[in-house]
Amino acid sequence: MLVKVLIPSGALGLGFSEDALNLGLKKNPDIIAIDGGSTDSGPFYLGTGTSKYSKATTKKEWSVLMKARAEADVPLLIGTAGTCGADSAVDWLLDIAKEIAAETGQSLKICTIKCNQPAARVANALSSGDVSPLKPEVPISEELLASCTNIVALAGVEQINHALESGADIVIAGRTTDTAVIAAYPISKGCHVGAAWHGAKIGECGALCTTKPGSGVILIEFDETGFEITPMDPGAKATPRTVSAHMLYENSNPYQLYEPGGYLEVSQAKYSAVSDKTVRVEGSQWIETAPYTVKLEGATHAGYQTLSHVIIRDARYVENVDRWIDLVKADFLAKFTDFNPNTSSIEFRVMGKDAVLGHLENRNSSAPELGVMVIVTAPTQEQATEIARALNPALLHLALDADEALPTFAFPFSPAETERGPIYEFCLNHVMALNDPLEAFSFDTVEV
């Protein structure tokens, strides 16, 4: 048994080489599979059930893939549709697919997999002991679950293969594990299960496992004992180093990867160069575990934010920016004694000095100017903006010493305050046990 999976890129919206995609189509793939998103971009997208990528970009790339599917006459599969995989994001991509079909005259059967979990379902599972925490453990309660704007369960190969069994031309799945999108079809056709999961992990980000990551398109061939991975771009190569290294990507353990229903074990895997472009891998193992569990992701509303930006160029203030920030904080708290740190927060980030790594930064360098970003979070937008405005005079004129002339700093915007609107935070890091892998998911097939 040989199954060829063509992977256009690490995610729909990132772009890929159409020339490389066409070269991949000439290899006669059995399925085209692509990821649609992840939690990488933060909780806003799950919180709102919206996509990180623009509709125009998504439609352009999805149109190319729908055309490729029609040319190859094979299924097209996407997981974690619309960045977050919420039900609303699935509907969004389905509507785009319908638009493309109407514009290009394609007749299609499209199956959707929806992964949203009602808070009551998760609460019942919690009370019956079927919800377990992962590390790091975060608190969970019925009240927390009720506050979530979206809760999704990550689908695995069982749910995807159930959708593919419908005979769908296109499967648009909600939140899935990155690997399940690639592993599902080879497993359904009898390929080596460990190899299917391992190859899927290596190929989840497209050409990131090659010497030319930006080229996007790769082909993975699965069989009864292993898999082979080949980049489609003429200038890209897969090597044992680039392939094996991807087990470290977004994975704390380079030898194990947990998925719904078990885990991948690769400590005995062997990576061999078949050619200057292709690597073969054998020796991967799939270990089934019970009960069958799916990971839960949830996002909850965490208040409102308003930002203020000020730019400091005076050398003395650049050198003493931390002391100046302490003075700004003290000035604010002295004037506004009713500020409640339990419900609101003021955070300072100095652009050009420790803004990314904070106290972990180990490089020292001088900068001619620094940008100070003030992040105010409060229960309402009005409160957040009011606090930011109260900080404005100090941000503009506060001196390091009382006996010196007032400095003047630069606000890049007018007004100086920018309202971010509602913000969200991830609040679940748990798995939920299922008696039947399909019971927490819904499937719908439409003719387009």
Short mmCIF file of C-alpha atoms in Angstrom, two decimals:
data_model
loop_
_atom_site.label_atom_id
_atom_site.label_comp_id
_atom_site.label_asym_id
_atom_site.label_seq_id
_atom_site.Cartn_x
_atom_site.Cartn_y
_atom_site.Cartn_z
CA MET A 1 0.00 0.00 0.00
CA LEU A 2 1.35 3.41 -1.01
CA VAL A 3 -0.47 6.65 -0.14
CA LYS A 4 0.75 10.03 -1.34
CA VAL A 5 -0.23 13.14 0.61
CA LEU A 6 0.42 16.53 -0.97
CA ILE A 7 0.86 19.34 1.57
CA PRO A 8 0.78 22.84 0.03
CA SER A 9 2.06 24.74 3.10
CA GLY A 10 2.05 24.92 6.86
CA ALA A 11 -1.25 26.83 6.93
CA LEU A 12 -3.77 28.26 4.53
CA GLY A 13 -2.95 31.95 4.32
CA LEU A 14 0.83 31.65 4.58
CA GLY A 15 1.33 31.35 0.83
CA PHE A 16 2.96 28.66 -1.30
CA SER A 17 4.63 28.24 -4.66
CA GLU A 18 2.07 27.41 -7.34
CA ASP A 19 4.86 26.04 -9.53
CA ALA A 20 5.84 23.65 -6.75
CA LEU A 21 2.18 22.71 -6.27
CA ASN A 22 1.88 21.85 -9.95
CA LEU A 23 5.00 19.69 -9.71
CA GLY A 24 3.34 17.93 -6.79
CA LEU A 25 0.20 17.29 -8.81
CA LYS A 26 2.31 15.52 -11.43
CA LYS A 27 3.24 12.98 -8.71
CA ASN A 28 -0.42 11.84 -8.63
CA PRO A 29 -1.22 12.46 -4.96
CA ASP A 30 -4.07 10.57 -3.29
CA ILE A 31 -5.16 13.54 -1.17
CA ILE A 32 -4.31 17.21 -0.65
CA ALA A 33 -4.14 18.14 3.03
CA ILE A 34 -3.44 21.47 4.70
CA ASP A 35 -3.70 22.97 8.16
CA GLY A 36 -5.76 26.10 8.69
CA GLY A 37 -4.47 27.51 11.97
CA SER A 38 -3.44 26.99 15.57
CA THR A 39 -3.21 28.76 18.90
CA ASP A 40 0.07 30.44 17.87
CA SER A 41 -1.56 33.82 17.28
CA GLY A 42 -3.17 34.05 20.69
CA PRO A 43 -6.65 33.69 22.16
CA PHE A 44 -8.44 36.49 20.28
CA TYR A 45 -9.34 34.29 17.31
CA LEU A 46 -10.83 31.49 19.39
CA GLY A 47 -12.46 34.06 21.65
CA THR A 48 -14.22 35.72 18.72
CA GLY A 49 -14.45 32.67 16.42
CA THR A 50 -12.77 34.57 13.60
CA SER A 51 -9.82 34.09 11.25
CA LYS A 52 -6.44 35.74 11.55
CA TYR A 53 -6.06 35.85 7.77
CA SER A 54 -7.95 38.13 5.41
CA LYS A 55 -10.80 36.75 3.36
CA ALA A 56 -9.11 37.91 0.15
CA THR A 57 -5.89 35.99 0.89
CA THR A 58 -7.76 32.92 2.06
CA LYS A 59 -10.05 32.89 -0.96
CA LYS A 60 -7.14 33.28 -3.38
CA GLU A 61 -5.20 30.33 -1.93
CA TRP A 62 -8.27 28.16 -1.37
CA SER A 63 -9.30 28.76 -4.98
CA VAL A 64 -5.92 27.48 -6.17
CA LEU A 65 -6.29 24.38 -4.00
CA MET A 66 -9.85 23.73 -5.14
CA LYS A 67 -8.64 23.91 -8.73
CA ALA A 68 -5.79 21.53 -7.90
CA ARG A 69 -8.25 19.13 -6.26
CA ALA A 70 -10.41 19.14 -9.38
CA GLU A 71 -7.39 18.51 -11.59
CA ALA A 72 -6.12 15.63 -9.45
CA ASP A 73 -9.65 14.34 -8.73
CA VAL A 74 -8.75 13.63 -5.10
CA PRO A 75 -10.14 14.83 -1.75
CA LEU A 76 -9.08 18.21 -0.38
CA LEU A 77 -8.86 18.39 3.40
CA ILE A 78 -8.28 21.30 5.77
CA GLY A 79 -8.12 21.21 9.57
CA THR A 80 -8.54 24.02 12.09
CA ALA A 81 -10.39 26.08 9.52
CA GLY A 82 -10.28 29.83 9.91
CA THR A 83 -7.29 29.90 12.30
CA CYS A 84 -9.21 28.86 15.41
CA GLY A 85 -11.41 25.98 14.23
CA ALA A 86 -14.56 27.30 15.91
CA ASP A 87 -17.88 26.46 14.27
CA SER A 88 -18.23 30.02 12.97
CA ALA A 89 -14.83 29.74 11.28
CA VAL A 90 -15.89 26.50 9.58
CA ASP A 91 -19.00 28.25 8.24
CA TRP A 92 -16.82 31.16 7.06
CA LEU A 93 -14.57 28.90 4.99
CA LEU A 94 -17.57 26.92 3.73
CA ASP A 95 -19.10 30.15 2.43
CA ILE A 96 -15.82 30.97 0.66
CA ALA A 97 -15.79 27.51 -0.92
CA LYS A 98 -19.37 28.04 -2.13
CA GLU A 99 -18.40 31.38 -3.67
CA ILE A 100 -15.47 29.80 -5.51
CA ALA A 101 -17.60 26.90 -6.71
CA ALA A 102 -20.20 29.30 -8.08
CA GLU A 103 -17.57 31.42 -9.81
CA THR A 104 -15.76 28.43 -11.36
CA GLY A 105 -18.70 26.14 -12.08
CA GLN A 106 -17.60 23.33 -9.77
CA SER A 107 -20.11 20.81 -8.41
CA LEU A 108 -18.94 19.48 -5.06
CA LYS A 109 -19.83 17.44 -2.02
CA ILE A 110 -18.42 19.20 1.06
CA CYS A 111 -18.38 17.65 4.53
CA THR A 112 -17.85 19.82 7.59
CA ILE A 113 -16.65 18.72 11.01
CA LYS A 114 -17.67 20.98 13.86
CA CYS A 115 -15.80 20.82 17.14
CA ASN A 116 -17.44 23.36 19.43
CA GLN A 117 -18.34 21.98 22.83
CA PRO A 118 -21.35 23.29 24.79
CA ALA A 119 -20.27 24.39 28.24
CA ALA A 120 -22.88 22.07 29.75
CA ARG A 121 -21.35 19.03 28.03
CA VAL A 122 -17.89 19.81 29.40
CA ALA A 123 -19.34 20.61 32.82
CA ASN A 124 -21.09 17.23 32.93
CA ALA A 125 -17.85 15.52 31.92
CA LEU A 126 -16.02 17.46 34.63
CA SER A 127 -18.49 16.38 37.32
CA SER A 128 -18.26 12.74 36.21
CA GLY A 129 -14.45 12.75 36.31
CA ASP A 130 -13.97 12.63 32.55
CA VAL A 131 -12.03 15.91 32.34
CA SER A 132 -8.39 15.80 33.42
CA PRO A 133 -5.79 18.60 33.60
CA LEU A 134 -2.60 18.74 31.59
CA LYS A 135 0.59 20.44 32.75
CA PRO A 136 0.78 23.26 33.58
CA GLU A 137 -2.45 22.73 35.47
CA VAL A 138 -4.95 25.59 35.41
CA PRO A 139 -8.09 25.87 37.56
CA ILE A 140 -11.40 24.82 36.07
CA SER A 141 -14.99 25.20 37.24
CA GLU A 142 -18.51 25.25 35.87
CA GLU A 143 -18.47 29.04 36.20
CA LEU A 144 -15.30 29.25 34.10
CA LEU A 145 -16.78 26.99 31.43
CA ALA A 146 -19.94 29.09 31.30
CA SER A 147 -17.82 32.22 30.74
CA CYS A 148 -16.10 30.81 27.64
CA THR A 149 -17.11 32.36 24.34
CA ASN A 150 -15.88 29.25 22.51
CA ILE A 151 -14.74 25.81 23.65
CA VAL A 152 -13.40 23.39 21.05
CA ALA A 153 -12.22 19.80 21.19
CA LEU A 154 -9.28 18.82 18.98
CA ALA A 155 -10.32 16.18 16.47
CA GLY A 156 -8.04 13.31 15.51
CA VAL A 157 -7.90 10.80 12.68
CA GLU A 158 -11.12 9.02 13.66
CA GLN A 159 -13.26 12.09 13.10
CA ILE A 160 -11.49 13.07 9.87
CA ASN A 161 -11.77 9.58 8.39
CA HIS A 162 -15.46 9.49 9.29
CA ALA A 163 -15.89 12.63 7.18
CA LEU A 164 -13.81 11.24 4.33
CA GLU A 165 -15.94 8.08 4.31
CA SER A 166 -18.87 10.23 3.21
CA GLY A 167 -17.23 10.47 -0.20
CA ALA A 168 -16.74 14.21 0.17
CA ASP A 169 -14.68 16.08 -2.38
CA ILE A 170 -13.72 18.60 0.30
CA VAL A 171 -13.59 18.21 4.08
CA ILE A 172 -13.57 21.42 6.11
CA ALA A 173 -12.76 20.50 9.68
CA GLY A 174 -12.94 22.64 12.78
CA ARG A 175 -10.21 22.41 15.40
CA THR A 176 -7.98 19.41 14.72
CA THR A 177 -4.52 18.45 15.79
CA ASP A 178 -2.02 19.63 13.19
CA THR A 179 -0.89 16.07 12.54
CA ALA A 180 -4.29 14.38 12.25
CA VAL A 181 -4.99 16.20 8.99
CA ILE A 182 -2.07 14.40 7.35
CA ALA A 183 -2.14 11.09 9.23
CA ALA A 184 -5.83 10.26 8.79
CA TYR A 185 -5.98 9.14 5.17
CA PRO A 186 -2.83 6.94 5.20
CA ILE A 187 -4.07 5.21 8.37
CA SER A 188 -7.47 4.57 6.78
CA LYS A 189 -5.73 2.88 3.84
CA GLY A 190 -3.66 0.52 5.97
CA CYS A 191 -0.30 2.30 6.06
CA HIS A 192 1.99 1.92 9.07
CA VAL A 193 0.26 3.78 11.89
CA GLY A 194 3.44 4.96 13.59
CA ALA A 195 4.84 6.15 10.27
CA ALA A 196 1.61 7.97 9.47
CA TRP A 197 1.69 9.94 12.71
CA HIS A 198 5.43 10.58 12.46
CA GLY A 199 5.29 11.71 8.85
CA ALA A 200 2.36 13.94 9.72
CA LYS A 201 4.34 15.58 12.51
CA ILE A 202 7.27 16.19 10.18
CA GLY A 203 5.05 17.55 7.40
CA GLU A 204 2.61 19.63 9.48
CA CYS A 205 4.38 22.89 8.59
CA GLY A 206 5.00 22.08 4.94
CA ALA A 207 8.52 22.86 3.76
CA LEU A 208 9.68 24.00 7.19
CA CYS A 209 11.32 20.56 7.45
CA THR A 210 13.44 21.26 4.34
CA THR A 211 16.34 23.48 3.37
CA LYS A 212 13.95 26.00 1.78
CA PRO A 213 11.15 26.57 4.30
CA GLY A 214 9.38 29.30 2.36
CA SER A 215 8.71 27.09 -0.67
CA GLY A 216 5.75 25.49 1.09
CA VAL A 217 4.91 22.37 -0.90
CA ILE A 218 6.01 18.87 0.08
CA LEU A 219 4.93 15.33 -0.80
CA ILE A 220 4.92 12.51 1.75
CA GLU A 221 4.62 8.91 0.59
CA PHE A 222 3.42 6.45 3.23
CA ASP A 223 3.65 2.66 3.03
CA GLU A 224 3.55 -0.45 5.25
CA THR A 225 6.87 0.22 7.01
CA GLY A 226 7.64 3.93 6.87
CA PHE A 227 7.40 7.15 4.91
CA GLU A 228 9.41 9.26 2.49
CA ILE A 229 9.31 13.04 2.35
CA THR A 230 10.24 15.13 -0.69
CA PRO A 231 9.98 18.91 -1.19
CA MET A 232 8.45 19.87 -4.52
CA ASP A 233 10.39 23.10 -5.05
CA PRO A 234 13.39 22.38 -7.33
CA GLY A 235 15.73 24.27 -5.02
CA ALA A 236 14.61 22.64 -1.78
CA LYS A 237 16.03 19.51 -0.17
CA ALA A 238 15.05 17.25 2.69
CA THR A 239 17.95 15.91 4.74
CA PRO A 240 18.05 13.60 7.77
CA ARG A 241 18.89 16.66 9.88
CA THR A 242 16.07 18.89 8.62
CA VAL A 243 13.55 16.06 8.92
CA SER A 244 14.55 14.73 12.35
CA ALA A 245 14.83 18.25 13.75
CA HIS A 246 11.14 18.92 13.22
CA MET A 247 10.24 16.59 16.10
CA LEU A 248 11.59 19.41 18.29
CA TYR A 249 9.24 21.96 16.78
CA GLU A 250 6.51 22.98 19.26
CA ASN A 251 7.16 19.78 21.17
CA SER A 252 8.76 19.52 24.61
CA ASN A 253 9.74 15.88 24.08
CA PRO A 254 11.60 15.13 20.81
CA TYR A 255 10.74 11.41 21.05
CA GLN A 256 7.06 11.46 21.97
CA LEU A 257 3.98 13.25 20.68
CA TYR A 258 0.56 12.82 22.30
CA GLU A 259 -2.52 12.70 20.09
CA PRO A 260 -6.14 11.60 20.53
CA GLY A 261 -6.12 7.92 21.40
CA GLY A 262 -2.41 7.47 22.03
CA TYR A 263 1.06 8.79 21.42
CA LEU A 264 3.84 8.63 18.87
CA GLU A 265 7.20 7.16 19.96
CA VAL A 266 10.19 7.84 17.69
CA SER A 267 13.24 7.01 19.82
CA GLN A 268 13.99 4.06 17.51
CA ALA A 269 13.28 5.87 14.25
CA LYS A 270 15.95 5.81 11.54
CA TYR A 271 16.37 8.68 9.06
CA SER A 272 18.05 7.84 5.76
CA ALA A 273 18.79 9.98 2.70
CA VAL A 274 17.23 8.26 -0.31
CA SER A 275 18.52 10.98 -2.64
CA ASP A 276 19.74 14.55 -2.35
CA LYS A 277 16.07 15.62 -1.98
CA THR A 278 14.29 12.75 -0.25
CA VAL A 279 14.51 11.24 3.23
CA ARG A 280 13.05 7.91 4.32
CA VAL A 281 12.03 7.21 7.92
CA GLU A 282 11.29 3.86 9.54
CA GLY A 283 11.03 2.57 13.10
CA SER A 284 8.30 4.92 14.40
CA GLN A 285 5.78 3.44 16.83
CA TRP A 286 2.19 4.29 17.72
CA ILE A 287 1.14 3.43 21.29
CA GLU A 288 -2.60 3.31 21.92
CA THR A 289 -3.88 4.53 25.26
CA ALA A 290 -7.22 4.33 27.03
CA PRO A 291 -9.53 6.02 27.58
CA TYR A 292 -9.74 7.89 24.31
CA THR A 293 -9.25 11.58 25.09
CA VAL A 294 -9.41 14.84 23.15
CA LYS A 295 -7.75 18.06 24.18
CA LEU A 296 -9.95 21.01 25.05
CA GLU A 297 -9.23 24.64 24.23
CA GLY A 298 -11.31 27.48 25.57
CA ALA A 299 -11.18 31.26 25.49
CA THR A 300 -12.91 33.67 27.79
CA HIS A 301 -13.42 37.41 27.80
CA ALA A 302 -10.71 39.09 29.91
CA GLY A 303 -11.70 42.74 29.87
CA TYR A 304 -10.95 45.67 27.59
CA GLN A 305 -7.69 47.35 26.68
CA THR A 306 -6.49 50.79 25.73
CA LEU A 307 -2.94 51.49 24.54
CA SER A 308 -0.79 54.59 24.78
CA HIS A 309 2.53 55.01 22.98
CA VAL A 310 5.22 57.54 23.73
CA ILE A 311 8.68 57.84 22.18
CA ILE A 312 11.68 58.89 24.26
CA ARG A 313 14.80 60.23 22.58
CA ASP A 314 16.52 62.36 25.23
CA ALA A 315 19.70 60.42 26.07
CA ARG A 316 19.33 60.85 29.82
CA TYR A 317 15.81 59.53 29.78
CA VAL A 318 16.73 56.66 27.47
CA GLU A 319 19.44 55.68 29.92
CA ASN A 320 17.11 55.96 32.92
CA VAL A 321 13.89 54.73 31.35
CA ASP A 322 13.15 52.19 34.11
CA ARG A 323 13.41 54.84 36.82
CA TRP A 324 11.23 57.17 34.76
CA ILE A 325 8.57 54.49 34.40
CA ASP A 326 8.60 53.95 38.17
CA LEU A 327 8.04 57.69 38.59
CA VAL A 328 5.13 57.62 36.12
CA LYS A 329 3.53 54.76 38.07
CA ALA A 330 4.04 56.52 41.39
CA ASP A 331 2.64 59.78 40.05
CA PHE A 332 -0.49 58.04 38.81
CA LEU A 333 -1.11 56.10 42.03
CA ALA A 334 -0.61 59.22 44.14
CA LYS A 335 -3.29 61.07 42.16
CA PHE A 336 -5.73 58.21 41.72
CA THR A 337 -5.94 56.46 45.05
CA ASP A 338 -9.13 54.63 44.06
CA PHE A 339 -7.31 52.60 41.35
CA ASN A 340 -8.13 48.93 41.92
CA PRO A 341 -5.28 46.57 40.91
CA ASN A 342 -7.57 43.58 41.41
CA THR A 343 -9.79 44.57 38.50
CA SER A 344 -7.49 46.73 36.33
CA SER A 345 -3.84 46.67 35.35
CA ILE A 346 -1.24 49.00 33.85
CA GLU A 347 1.66 47.39 32.03
CA PHE A 348 4.68 49.15 30.54
CA ARG A 349 6.69 47.62 27.71
CA VAL A 350 9.79 49.39 26.47
CA MET A 351 10.26 48.83 22.74
CA GLY A 352 13.96 48.45 22.14
CA LYS A 353 14.70 47.26 25.69
CA ASP A 354 13.51 43.89 26.98
CA ALA A 355 10.09 44.23 25.34
CA VAL A 356 10.11 40.65 24.07
CA LEU A 357 12.03 38.60 26.64
CA GLY A 358 11.66 40.80 29.69
CA HIS A 359 13.90 39.73 32.56
CA LEU A 360 15.22 36.84 30.45
CA GLU A 361 17.01 39.21 28.06
CA ASN A 362 20.80 38.77 28.21
CA ARG A 363 21.97 41.23 25.56
CA ASN A 364 23.06 44.74 26.38
CA SER A 365 22.98 47.48 23.79
CA SER A 366 22.35 51.20 23.72
CA ALA A 367 19.52 52.66 21.69
CA PRO A 368 19.17 56.25 20.40
CA GLU A 369 15.47 56.18 21.24
CA LEU A 370 12.96 53.97 22.98
CA GLY A 371 9.26 53.47 22.55
CA VAL A 372 7.20 52.99 25.68
CA MET A 373 3.92 51.14 25.21
CA VAL A 374 1.45 51.37 28.06
CA ILE A 375 -1.17 48.62 28.17
CA VAL A 376 -4.20 49.38 30.34
CA THR A 377 -6.65 46.56 31.01
CA ALA A 378 -9.95 47.16 32.79
CA PRO A 379 -13.45 45.67 33.09
CA THR A 380 -14.91 48.16 30.58
CA GLN A 381 -13.55 50.07 27.61
CA GLU A 382 -14.49 53.36 29.24
CA GLN A 383 -12.49 52.54 32.36
CA ALA A 384 -9.45 51.43 30.36
CA THR A 385 -9.43 54.62 28.31
CA GLU A 386 -10.01 56.80 31.37
CA ILE A 387 -6.97 55.30 33.10
CA ALA A 388 -4.87 55.72 29.95
CA ARG A 389 -5.90 59.37 29.71
CA ALA A 390 -5.03 59.89 33.35
CA LEU A 391 -1.51 58.68 32.57
CA ASN A 392 -1.17 61.07 29.62
CA PRO A 393 0.30 64.15 31.38
CA ALA A 394 3.05 62.14 33.03
CA LEU A 395 3.89 60.29 29.83
CA LEU A 396 4.31 63.60 28.05
CA HIS A 397 6.11 65.75 30.62
CA LEU A 398 7.19 63.95 33.81
CA ALA A 399 10.77 64.83 34.78
CA LEU A 400 13.26 62.51 36.40
CA ASP A 401 14.06 65.12 39.06
CA ALA A 402 11.82 67.78 40.58
CA ASP A 403 14.26 70.65 40.03
CA GLU A 404 14.81 70.19 36.29
CA ALA A 405 12.93 71.65 33.34
CA LEU A 406 10.00 69.60 32.14
CA PRO A 407 10.88 67.30 29.25
CA THR A 408 8.62 66.74 26.26
CA PHE A 409 8.27 63.35 24.66
CA ALA A 410 6.62 62.35 21.39
CA PHE A 411 3.21 60.76 20.96
CA PRO A 412 3.07 59.07 17.53
CA PHE A 413 -0.75 59.30 17.39
CA SER A 414 -3.47 61.79 18.14
CA PRO A 415 -5.40 60.97 20.20
CA ALA A 416 -2.62 59.33 22.18
CA GLU A 417 -4.93 56.52 23.32
CA THR A 418 -5.89 53.63 21.08
CA GLU A 419 -8.80 51.42 22.13
CA ARG A 420 -8.20 47.74 21.46
CA GLY A 421 -11.69 46.68 22.44
CA PRO A 422 -12.43 43.35 24.13
CA ILE A 423 -9.55 41.00 24.83
CA TYR A 424 -9.53 37.27 25.51
CA GLU A 425 -7.40 34.70 27.29
CA PHE A 426 -6.98 30.95 27.00
CA CYS A 427 -8.43 29.27 30.08
CA LEU A 428 -8.37 25.51 29.50
CA ASN A 429 -5.49 23.04 29.39
CA HIS A 430 -7.39 19.80 29.80
CA VAL A 431 -8.38 16.59 28.05
CA MET A 432 -11.86 15.08 27.95
CA ALA A 433 -12.46 11.32 27.83
CA LEU A 434 -14.94 10.01 25.26
CA ASN A 435 -16.70 6.66 25.04
CA ASP A 436 -16.97 7.09 21.28
CA PRO A 437 -14.47 9.25 19.34
CA LEU A 438 -17.34 10.72 17.30
CA GLU A 439 -19.71 11.63 20.12
CA ALA A 440 -18.43 15.17 20.74
CA PHE A 441 -18.34 16.22 17.09
CA SER A 442 -20.97 17.02 14.47
CA PHE A 443 -20.82 16.24 10.77
CA ASP A 444 -22.76 17.78 7.92
CA THR A 445 -22.58 17.16 4.19
CA VAL A 446 -23.74 19.72 1.65
CA GLU A 447 -23.99 19.58 -2.12
CA VAL A 448 -22.58 22.68 -3.78
#
